[in-house]
Amino acid sequence: MSIANDIIKKIRNKKIHFSLIDPDKQSPKVAGSLAKIAEYSGTTAIMIGGSTITSQKQVDETVISIKNNCKLPTILFPSGARYLSNYADAVFFMSLLNSRNLNYIIREHVKGAHFIKNSNIEPISMGYVIVEPGMTAGRIGEVDLIKRNDIGTAIGYALSAQYLGMDFFYLEAGSGAEETVPEKMIKEVKKNIDIPLIVGGGIRDFNTAKNIALAGADIIVTGTTLEEDVNLKKTLKDIVKTLEL
Ligand code: 1GP
């Protein structure tokens, strides 16, 4: 079964958690240890990506280390065609729909498509939008951030992603955001679409994860927690457990 189908099957019965590892934030060795902890804690997949990566080697070495340390599917979360890795299982073939820069909407995809065609990486189509505050991803992605109270625009993007045939829709507040995507926005977006909803940015504890899931997110992504939480094992276990209830 494909990784995308497996994810879709899983979220029929429960909410799930993805762990995001940014190759630019730690050595490949540490990334491998974090993936091991994430697997032990019950996360479903490891996403690999970030806005400040500088080489494909960095991504390759991180993916290899993660694969050596855990059996979970590895899904690239790339900021550009140069940061794809043959060692990963899948890639979010994602369009940053509210960017002003065509590179992030389609041009990087044109460059990366050949690489994917000639690899065994499974492309998973995803519409990606960034909501205020947006953080580094919002700045580097040259994004017209969705305002926190502009639910209509968020729904418009989500429906557009679905109508364009994308398989997943990701509402992002930005890594390290002080505020997550507003629950009301998540709720209204979820009500209007039939494709799975991924939410990330600023989720650091199980209470927040629970509220985001209750609002309607099918998949919760946490990144900063993996890098900074001194009680990572417990925090991730609590998040995963709260999503299963
Ligand atoms: C970034 O949404 C993810 O794409 C993760 O955000 O680092 O705040 O968990 P955090």
Short mmCIF file of C-alpha atoms and ligand atoms in Angstrom, two decimals:
data_model
loop_
_atom_site.label_atom_id
_atom_site.label_comp_id
_atom_site.label_asym_id
_atom_site.label_seq_id
_atom_site.Cartn_x
_atom_site.Cartn_y
_atom_site.Cartn_z
CA MET A 1 0.00 0.00 0.00
CA SER A 2 1.25 3.51 -0.73
CA ILE A 3 2.26 5.75 2.14
CA ALA A 4 -0.51 8.24 1.28
CA ASN A 5 -3.15 5.49 1.28
CA ASP A 6 -1.85 4.13 4.53
CA ILE A 7 -2.12 7.59 6.14
CA ILE A 8 -5.63 8.08 4.77
CA LYS A 9 -6.64 4.67 6.15
CA LYS A 10 -5.20 5.49 9.58
CA ILE A 11 -7.03 8.82 9.91
CA ARG A 12 -10.39 7.13 9.29
CA ASN A 13 -10.25 5.90 12.87
CA LYS A 14 -8.08 8.39 14.75
CA LYS A 15 -6.04 11.57 14.66
CA ILE A 16 -2.35 11.08 14.07
CA HIS A 17 0.93 12.86 14.73
CA PHE A 18 3.87 13.60 12.45
CA SER A 19 7.31 14.61 13.76
CA LEU A 20 9.11 17.25 11.72
CA ILE A 21 12.91 17.18 11.72
CA ASP A 22 14.74 20.13 10.16
CA PRO A 23 18.18 19.00 8.86
CA ASP A 24 19.49 22.50 9.53
CA LYS A 25 18.80 22.34 13.27
CA GLN A 26 21.01 19.43 14.41
CA SER A 27 23.60 16.93 13.20
CA PRO A 28 22.41 13.84 11.30
CA LYS A 29 23.37 11.74 14.33
CA VAL A 30 21.12 13.75 16.65
CA ALA A 31 18.34 13.68 14.02
CA GLY A 32 18.55 9.88 14.13
CA SER A 33 18.22 9.84 17.93
CA LEU A 34 15.22 12.20 17.75
CA ALA A 35 13.54 9.93 15.20
CA LYS A 36 14.11 6.97 17.49
CA ILE A 37 12.41 8.78 20.38
CA ALA A 38 9.56 9.87 18.08
CA GLU A 39 9.00 6.28 16.95
CA TYR A 40 9.03 5.04 20.53
CA SER A 41 6.47 7.74 21.40
CA GLY A 42 4.02 6.56 18.75
CA THR A 43 4.36 9.18 16.03
CA THR A 44 3.18 7.96 12.60
CA ALA A 45 5.77 9.44 10.23
CA ILE A 46 8.89 11.57 10.16
CA MET A 47 8.76 14.69 7.99
CA ILE A 48 12.12 16.11 6.94
CA GLY A 49 12.51 19.71 5.85
CA GLY A 50 12.94 23.35 6.75
CA SER A 51 13.28 26.79 5.20
CA THR A 52 16.99 27.33 5.87
CA ILE A 53 18.57 24.12 4.51
CA THR A 54 21.69 24.82 2.46
CA SER A 55 22.60 21.55 0.73
CA GLN A 56 21.19 18.27 -0.53
CA LYS A 57 24.01 16.51 1.33
CA GLN A 58 22.58 17.86 4.59
CA VAL A 59 19.19 16.33 3.72
CA ASP A 60 20.66 13.02 2.49
CA GLU A 61 22.74 12.51 5.63
CA THR A 62 19.79 13.37 7.87
CA VAL A 63 17.43 10.99 6.05
CA ILE A 64 20.01 8.17 6.13
CA SER A 65 20.53 8.62 9.86
CA ILE A 66 16.77 8.68 10.50
CA LYS A 67 16.30 5.52 8.42
CA ASN A 68 19.09 3.81 10.34
CA ASN A 69 17.39 4.62 13.62
CA CYS A 70 13.69 4.01 13.00
CA LYS A 71 11.31 2.14 10.73
CA LEU A 72 8.76 4.91 10.27
CA PRO A 73 8.01 6.32 6.82
CA THR A 74 10.18 9.33 5.95
CA ILE A 75 8.39 12.11 4.07
CA LEU A 76 10.35 15.02 2.64
CA PHE A 77 8.90 18.47 3.30
CA PRO A 78 11.08 20.40 0.84
CA SER A 79 11.52 24.11 0.41
CA GLY A 80 12.96 23.60 -3.09
CA ALA A 81 13.99 21.09 -5.75
CA ARG A 82 17.61 21.08 -4.54
CA TYR A 83 16.57 19.57 -1.21
CA LEU A 84 15.11 16.27 -2.40
CA SER A 85 16.72 13.05 -1.24
CA ASN A 86 16.73 9.67 -2.94
CA TYR A 87 16.89 8.01 0.46
CA ALA A 88 13.42 9.17 1.58
CA ASP A 89 10.26 7.11 1.15
CA ALA A 90 7.95 9.93 0.06
CA VAL A 91 7.77 13.65 -0.57
CA PHE A 92 5.02 16.12 0.06
CA PHE A 93 4.72 17.46 -3.47
CA MET A 94 3.45 20.70 -2.03
CA SER A 95 2.49 24.02 -3.52
CA LEU A 96 2.77 27.05 -1.26
CA LEU A 97 -0.52 28.42 -2.51
CA ASN A 98 -0.37 31.85 -0.87
CA SER A 99 3.20 32.69 -1.91
CA ARG A 100 3.82 35.68 -4.17
CA ASN A 101 6.78 33.82 -5.65
CA LEU A 102 5.96 31.43 -8.52
CA ASN A 103 8.97 29.29 -7.59
CA TYR A 104 7.19 28.06 -4.48
CA ILE A 105 3.88 27.58 -6.28
CA ILE A 106 5.04 25.58 -9.33
CA ARG A 107 8.52 26.37 -10.72
CA GLU A 108 10.56 24.42 -8.13
CA HIS A 109 8.19 21.51 -8.80
CA VAL A 110 9.03 21.56 -12.50
CA LYS A 111 12.71 21.30 -11.58
CA GLY A 112 12.20 18.52 -9.02
CA ALA A 113 9.71 16.40 -10.97
CA HIS A 114 12.39 14.62 -13.03
CA PHE A 115 14.30 13.70 -9.89
CA ILE A 116 11.17 12.17 -8.38
CA LYS A 117 10.27 10.33 -11.60
CA ASN A 118 13.72 8.70 -11.61
CA SER A 119 13.60 7.71 -7.95
CA ASN A 120 11.47 5.48 -5.77
CA ILE A 121 10.14 8.45 -3.80
CA GLU A 122 6.35 8.53 -3.59
CA PRO A 123 4.97 12.00 -4.38
CA ILE A 124 2.06 13.01 -2.13
CA SER A 125 0.17 16.02 -3.46
CA MET A 126 -0.48 18.73 -0.90
CA GLY A 127 -1.78 22.30 -0.81
CA TYR A 128 0.15 24.34 1.75
CA VAL A 129 -0.85 27.74 3.11
CA ILE A 130 0.65 29.90 5.83
CA VAL A 131 -1.41 31.79 8.37
CA GLU A 132 -0.20 34.67 10.58
CA PRO A 133 2.31 34.89 12.22
CA GLY A 134 4.00 32.70 9.57
CA MET A 135 7.51 32.97 11.05
CA THR A 136 10.57 32.10 8.87
CA ALA A 137 8.53 30.03 6.39
CA GLY A 138 6.24 33.00 5.80
CA ARG A 139 9.18 35.35 5.23
CA ILE A 140 11.32 33.09 3.06
CA GLY A 141 8.29 31.80 1.18
CA GLU A 142 7.30 35.41 0.33
CA VAL A 143 3.80 34.70 1.53
CA ASP A 144 0.68 36.84 1.63
CA LEU A 145 -0.12 35.49 5.09
CA ILE A 146 -3.75 34.59 5.77
CA LYS A 147 -4.97 36.92 8.51
CA ARG A 148 -5.96 35.13 11.68
CA ASN A 149 -9.57 36.32 11.40
CA ASP A 150 -9.89 35.75 7.64
CA ILE A 151 -11.60 32.39 7.71
CA GLY A 152 -13.21 32.92 4.29
CA THR A 153 -9.81 33.14 2.59
CA ALA A 154 -8.57 30.04 4.43
CA ILE A 155 -11.62 28.09 3.23
CA GLY A 156 -11.10 29.43 -0.29
CA TYR A 157 -7.54 28.10 -0.37
CA ALA A 158 -8.58 24.77 1.13
CA LEU A 159 -11.35 24.27 -1.43
CA SER A 160 -9.01 25.33 -4.23
CA ALA A 161 -6.50 22.69 -3.12
CA GLN A 162 -9.25 20.07 -3.15
CA TYR A 163 -10.65 21.16 -6.51
CA LEU A 164 -7.15 21.15 -8.00
CA GLY A 165 -6.98 17.48 -7.01
CA MET A 166 -4.52 17.76 -4.12
CA ASP A 167 -4.69 14.89 -1.64
CA PHE A 168 -3.90 16.82 1.56
CA PHE A 169 -4.27 20.40 2.81
CA TYR A 170 -1.84 21.89 5.34
CA LEU A 171 -2.64 24.94 7.50
CA GLU A 172 0.66 26.29 8.87
CA ALA A 173 1.21 28.99 11.51
CA GLY A 174 5.00 28.81 11.10
CA SER A 175 7.57 26.84 13.03
CA GLY A 176 8.05 28.24 16.52
CA ALA A 177 4.92 30.41 16.34
CA GLU A 178 3.63 31.75 19.64
CA GLU A 179 0.07 31.21 18.45
CA THR A 180 -1.21 28.17 16.55
CA VAL A 181 -3.65 28.39 13.65
CA PRO A 182 -6.90 29.60 15.31
CA GLU A 183 -9.22 26.75 16.28
CA LYS A 184 -12.18 28.51 14.66
CA MET A 185 -10.33 28.60 11.32
CA ILE A 186 -9.45 24.90 11.60
CA LYS A 187 -13.07 24.07 12.39
CA GLU A 188 -14.52 26.00 9.45
CA VAL A 189 -11.91 24.73 6.98
CA LYS A 190 -12.50 21.13 8.07
CA LYS A 191 -16.27 21.56 7.68
CA ASN A 192 -15.83 22.64 4.07
CA ILE A 193 -13.38 20.10 2.64
CA ASP A 194 -13.24 16.35 2.09
CA ILE A 195 -9.45 15.96 1.94
CA PRO A 196 -7.37 15.36 5.09
CA LEU A 197 -6.36 18.44 7.05
CA ILE A 198 -2.84 18.81 8.45
CA VAL A 199 -2.14 21.53 11.04
CA GLY A 200 1.22 22.66 12.39
CA GLY A 201 3.12 25.54 13.94
CA GLY A 202 3.33 26.37 17.62
CA ILE A 203 2.02 23.07 19.00
CA ARG A 204 4.19 22.11 21.98
CA ASP A 205 1.98 20.24 24.45
CA PHE A 206 -0.83 17.73 24.57
CA ASN A 207 -3.50 20.25 25.59
CA THR A 208 -2.88 22.37 22.51
CA ALA A 209 -2.65 19.26 20.32
CA LYS A 210 -5.95 18.05 21.72
CA ASN A 211 -7.71 21.34 20.99
CA ILE A 212 -6.33 21.45 17.45
CA ALA A 213 -7.49 17.88 16.87
CA LEU A 214 -10.92 18.57 18.38
CA ALA A 215 -11.23 21.59 16.10
CA GLY A 216 -10.84 19.23 13.13
CA ALA A 217 -7.19 18.58 12.26
CA ASP A 218 -6.59 15.01 11.10
CA ILE A 219 -2.82 15.22 11.40
CA ILE A 220 -0.86 17.30 13.91
CA VAL A 221 2.73 18.26 13.15
CA THR A 222 5.28 19.23 15.77
CA GLY A 223 8.83 20.30 15.04
CA THR A 224 10.29 22.70 17.61
CA THR A 225 9.30 20.37 20.45
CA LEU A 226 11.66 17.74 19.07
CA GLU A 227 14.54 20.20 19.11
CA GLU A 228 13.89 21.90 22.43
CA ASP A 229 11.84 19.84 24.85
CA VAL A 230 13.96 18.34 27.60
CA ASN A 231 11.19 15.83 28.39
CA LEU A 232 10.68 14.96 24.74
CA LYS A 233 9.73 11.32 25.30
CA LYS A 234 6.94 12.23 27.70
CA THR A 235 5.72 15.25 25.72
CA LEU A 236 5.45 13.29 22.47
CA LYS A 237 3.88 10.29 24.17
CA ASP A 238 1.27 12.55 25.78
CA ILE A 239 0.52 14.26 22.45
CA VAL A 240 0.12 10.95 20.60
CA LYS A 241 -2.01 9.50 23.40
CA THR A 242 -4.32 12.50 23.56
CA LEU A 243 -4.91 12.24 19.78
CA GLU A 244 -5.98 8.61 20.07
CA LEU A 245 -8.70 9.30 22.65
C1 1GP B 1 6.48 23.70 10.73
O1 1GP B 1 4.31 23.32 11.45
C2 1GP B 1 5.58 22.86 11.55
O2 1GP B 1 6.22 23.45 9.38
C3 1GP B 1 6.10 22.69 12.94
O3 1GP B 1 5.99 23.83 13.74
O4 1GP B 1 8.17 23.85 14.93
O5 1GP B 1 6.23 25.14 15.83
O6 1GP B 1 6.26 22.66 15.93
P1 1GP B 1 6.69 23.86 15.20
#
